[in-house]
Amino acid sequence: VRAAAGEHLLNAGTEPLAREDLHEFFRDALETAVHQDGIPVLFEDEEQDLGSVTDQGLRMLDAFVEKVPVPEQVTAIEAAFSLELAHPITGEILPVPLIGAIDALVVEAGKPAVWELKTAKKRWSVDQIELDVQPTAYRMGARQLGCPDADLKLLVTTKTKKPDVQIEKLVRTRVDERELAELAFTVHRAIEAGIDYRNRGWQCRSCPFAAACAA
């Protein structure tokens, strides 16, 4: 769905893809991905097959096209970035870069914006929205790519019987960037030591160590 949405956005600046062409692109891409050599695709339950998944994806794609206005301009799809992270206290440089790709860089109302495109079984909760570190990395990546003041927007297309698109405008600050850097160091050291690392989420609401973890 995300790839098809990106294809739709890329073509919208000249001549938007017709619904039939967008559906054909999605069907072909999904069928190719399912049948290609390598790790086999496993469906969630016995009632699912390629046909049912394709139908669900097409409904989600239609919801996205209907609910999400085409931006004034699409600057890039899957815009790659590589970040050198420094520890906010010690200044130590993380031994490995943080590498990622922004789903979509667009222009809305004359201002650059970062779009994070997701699919989910249901709408995201407040905790998911507030604690998602990916938009923080996107904010830093956009700054590296020459868009220091880009808005952040989350677009979640749901896999419900009648798909919908949850659109959230996000706010990330230097405090969030500091936490991301600290988390990256924690994860790297935990992997090397073979131990668990901090993983904030809805469980934090009742965890006795939540304050220390967020400090």
Short mmCIF file of C-alpha atoms in Angstrom, two decimals:
data_model
loop_
_atom_site.label_atom_id
_atom_site.label_comp_id
_atom_site.label_asym_id
_atom_site.label_seq_id
_atom_site.Cartn_x
_atom_site.Cartn_y
_atom_site.Cartn_z
CA VAL A 1 0.00 0.00 0.00
CA ARG A 2 2.78 2.41 0.91
CA ALA A 3 4.61 1.78 -2.38
CA ALA A 4 1.41 2.32 -4.35
CA ALA A 5 0.66 5.50 -2.40
CA GLY A 6 4.16 6.72 -3.19
CA GLU A 7 3.63 5.94 -6.87
CA HIS A 8 0.39 7.91 -6.77
CA LEU A 9 2.13 10.91 -5.19
CA LEU A 10 5.02 10.81 -7.64
CA ASN A 11 2.67 10.97 -10.60
CA ALA A 12 0.30 13.51 -9.08
CA GLY A 13 2.51 16.45 -10.01
CA THR A 14 1.98 15.84 -13.72
CA GLU A 15 -1.05 13.64 -14.27
CA PRO A 16 -2.45 11.60 -11.35
CA LEU A 17 -2.73 7.88 -11.95
CA ALA A 18 -6.23 6.71 -12.72
CA ARG A 19 -7.81 4.41 -10.13
CA GLU A 20 -7.55 1.42 -12.48
CA ASP A 21 -3.87 2.07 -13.20
CA LEU A 22 -3.10 2.45 -9.49
CA HIS A 23 -4.91 -0.82 -8.75
CA GLU A 24 -2.99 -2.59 -11.52
CA PHE A 25 0.32 -1.29 -10.16
CA PHE A 26 -0.57 -2.52 -6.67
CA ARG A 27 -1.69 -5.98 -7.83
CA ASP A 28 1.45 -6.50 -9.92
CA ALA A 29 3.79 -5.30 -7.16
CA LEU A 30 2.13 -7.48 -4.51
CA GLU A 31 2.06 -10.59 -6.68
CA THR A 32 5.72 -10.13 -7.61
CA ALA A 33 6.69 -9.72 -3.94
CA VAL A 34 4.75 -12.83 -2.87
CA HIS A 35 6.11 -15.11 -5.59
CA GLN A 36 9.72 -13.96 -5.71
CA ASP A 37 12.50 -16.30 -4.59
CA GLY A 38 13.73 -16.06 -1.02
CA ILE A 39 11.94 -16.10 2.31
CA PRO A 40 8.33 -17.27 1.75
CA VAL A 41 5.44 -14.93 2.60
CA LEU A 42 3.29 -16.28 5.45
CA PHE A 43 -0.31 -15.15 5.89
CA GLU A 44 -1.69 -14.41 9.36
CA ASP A 45 -4.35 -17.13 9.36
CA GLU A 46 -5.89 -19.87 7.21
CA GLU A 47 -8.62 -17.56 5.94
CA GLN A 48 -6.09 -15.27 4.28
CA ASP A 49 -4.70 -15.78 0.81
CA LEU A 50 -3.25 -13.58 -1.91
CA GLY A 51 -6.73 -12.69 -3.18
CA SER A 52 -8.10 -11.54 0.17
CA VAL A 53 -4.93 -9.61 1.01
CA THR A 54 -5.03 -7.93 -2.40
CA ASP A 55 -8.67 -6.90 -1.92
CA GLN A 56 -7.86 -5.48 1.53
CA GLY A 57 -4.90 -3.58 0.14
CA LEU A 58 -6.97 -2.08 -2.66
CA ARG A 59 -9.59 -0.84 -0.19
CA MET A 60 -6.83 0.71 1.93
CA LEU A 61 -5.30 2.33 -1.14
CA ASP A 62 -8.66 3.80 -2.15
CA ALA A 63 -9.10 5.20 1.37
CA PHE A 64 -5.67 6.82 1.25
CA VAL A 65 -6.31 8.46 -2.12
CA GLU A 66 -9.73 9.67 -0.95
CA LYS A 67 -8.65 10.98 2.47
CA VAL A 68 -5.20 12.41 1.81
CA PRO A 69 -5.04 15.56 -0.34
CA VAL A 70 -2.28 15.51 -2.93
CA PRO A 71 0.47 17.90 -1.78
CA GLU A 72 1.55 20.90 -3.81
CA GLN A 73 4.85 19.24 -4.59
CA VAL A 74 6.56 15.91 -3.95
CA THR A 75 10.25 16.53 -3.30
CA ALA A 76 11.28 12.91 -2.75
CA ILE A 77 10.02 9.41 -1.99
CA GLU A 78 12.20 7.21 0.26
CA ALA A 79 14.72 10.03 0.77
CA ALA A 80 17.81 8.36 2.23
CA PHE A 81 19.80 9.86 5.09
CA SER A 82 22.71 8.84 7.33
CA LEU A 83 23.14 10.42 10.76
CA GLU A 84 26.26 10.54 12.91
CA LEU A 85 24.95 10.53 16.47
CA ALA A 86 26.86 12.06 19.37
CA HIS A 87 26.09 11.23 22.98
CA PRO A 88 24.45 14.34 24.49
CA ILE A 89 26.55 14.14 27.69
CA THR A 90 29.92 12.67 26.76
CA GLY A 91 30.09 13.79 23.14
CA GLU A 92 31.11 10.28 22.14
CA ILE A 93 30.28 9.40 18.53
CA LEU A 94 28.22 6.28 17.99
CA PRO A 95 30.42 3.67 16.22
CA VAL A 96 27.77 3.07 13.56
CA PRO A 97 25.62 5.64 11.69
CA LEU A 98 21.85 5.75 11.95
CA ILE A 99 20.70 5.06 8.40
CA GLY A 100 17.12 5.53 7.23
CA ALA A 101 14.82 6.81 4.52
CA ILE A 102 12.02 9.35 4.83
CA ASP A 103 8.80 7.96 3.36
CA ALA A 104 7.90 11.21 1.59
CA LEU A 105 9.22 14.76 1.51
CA VAL A 106 6.50 17.09 0.24
CA VAL A 107 5.45 20.72 0.16
CA GLU A 108 2.16 21.72 1.79
CA ALA A 109 0.87 25.29 2.01
CA GLY A 110 4.23 26.49 0.74
CA LYS A 111 6.16 24.72 3.51
CA PRO A 112 8.21 21.49 3.47
CA ALA A 113 6.74 18.54 5.31
CA VAL A 114 7.80 15.03 6.22
CA TRP A 115 5.20 12.29 5.78
CA GLU A 116 5.50 9.05 7.73
CA LEU A 117 3.28 6.46 6.03
CA LYS A 118 2.06 3.51 8.09
CA THR A 119 -0.48 0.70 7.98
CA ALA A 120 -2.03 -0.75 11.16
CA LYS A 121 -4.88 -2.96 12.34
CA LYS A 122 -6.38 0.04 14.16
CA ARG A 123 -5.77 3.70 14.84
CA TRP A 124 -2.62 4.55 16.75
CA SER A 125 -2.97 5.34 20.45
CA VAL A 126 -1.73 8.54 22.10
CA ASP A 127 1.22 6.59 23.53
CA GLN A 128 2.23 5.28 20.12
CA ILE A 129 2.08 8.75 18.63
CA GLU A 130 4.04 10.43 21.42
CA LEU A 131 6.72 7.74 21.84
CA ASP A 132 7.40 6.82 18.21
CA VAL A 133 11.09 7.60 17.62
CA GLN A 134 10.92 7.34 13.84
CA PRO A 135 9.59 10.90 13.32
CA THR A 136 12.47 12.18 15.47
CA ALA A 137 14.95 10.51 13.15
CA TYR A 138 13.00 11.86 10.17
CA ARG A 139 13.22 15.39 11.59
CA MET A 140 16.98 15.06 11.89
CA GLY A 141 17.23 13.49 8.44
CA ALA A 142 15.15 16.26 6.88
CA ARG A 143 17.46 18.85 8.44
CA GLN A 144 20.43 17.04 6.92
CA LEU A 145 18.65 17.08 3.54
CA GLY A 146 18.16 20.86 3.67
CA CYS A 147 14.69 21.04 5.26
CA PRO A 148 15.40 22.21 8.85
CA ASP A 149 11.88 23.47 9.56
CA ALA A 150 9.85 20.71 7.93
CA ASP A 151 6.49 19.83 9.50
CA LEU A 152 5.98 16.23 10.60
CA LYS A 153 2.86 14.31 9.67
CA LEU A 154 1.85 10.74 10.47
CA LEU A 155 -0.59 9.01 8.11
CA VAL A 156 -1.84 5.61 9.31
CA THR A 157 -4.06 3.63 6.93
CA THR A 158 -6.05 1.09 8.93
CA LYS A 159 -6.63 -2.53 7.94
CA THR A 160 -10.22 -2.43 9.19
CA LYS A 161 -13.22 -3.74 7.23
CA LYS A 162 -13.80 -0.17 6.11
CA PRO A 163 -10.28 1.29 5.96
CA ASP A 164 -9.66 4.82 7.18
CA VAL A 165 -6.64 7.14 7.37
CA GLN A 166 -5.55 8.61 10.69
CA ILE A 167 -3.76 11.90 10.07
CA GLU A 168 -1.72 13.35 12.93
CA LYS A 169 0.52 16.41 12.96
CA LEU A 170 3.52 15.59 15.13
CA VAL A 171 5.86 17.71 17.21
CA ARG A 172 9.43 16.64 17.91
CA THR A 173 12.03 18.77 19.72
CA ARG A 174 15.73 18.77 20.59
CA VAL A 175 14.76 16.90 23.77
CA ASP A 176 13.39 14.08 21.62
CA GLU A 177 16.58 14.09 19.55
CA ARG A 178 18.62 13.80 22.73
CA GLU A 179 16.54 10.81 23.80
CA LEU A 180 16.98 9.20 20.39
CA ALA A 181 20.76 9.56 20.62
CA GLU A 182 20.79 8.11 24.14
CA LEU A 183 18.56 5.24 22.99
CA ALA A 184 20.86 4.49 20.05
CA PHE A 185 23.86 4.25 22.39
CA THR A 186 21.86 2.07 24.80
CA VAL A 187 20.76 -0.27 22.02
CA HIS A 188 24.28 -0.53 20.59
CA ARG A 189 25.82 -1.30 23.99
CA ALA A 190 23.02 -3.71 24.88
CA ILE A 191 23.52 -5.65 21.65
CA GLU A 192 27.25 -5.90 22.31
CA ALA A 193 26.59 -7.05 25.89
CA GLY A 194 23.68 -9.34 24.99
CA ILE A 195 21.16 -7.62 27.29
CA ASP A 196 17.81 -5.84 26.90
CA TYR A 197 17.59 -2.10 26.20
CA ARG A 198 15.07 0.63 27.00
CA ASN A 199 11.84 0.28 24.99
CA ARG A 200 9.25 2.90 25.88
CA GLY A 201 5.56 2.25 25.15
CA TRP A 202 2.09 2.00 26.69
CA GLN A 203 3.52 -0.26 29.41
CA CYS A 204 5.31 2.79 30.82
CA ARG A 205 2.03 4.02 32.35
CA SER A 206 2.19 1.42 35.12
CA CYS A 207 5.93 0.71 35.23
CA PRO A 208 7.68 1.73 38.49
CA PHE A 209 10.82 2.57 36.51
CA ALA A 210 9.12 4.84 33.94
CA ALA A 211 10.41 8.10 35.44
CA ALA A 212 14.01 6.88 35.49
CA CYS A 213 13.71 5.57 31.95
CA ALA A 214 12.41 8.89 30.61
CA ALA A 215 14.87 11.05 32.55
#
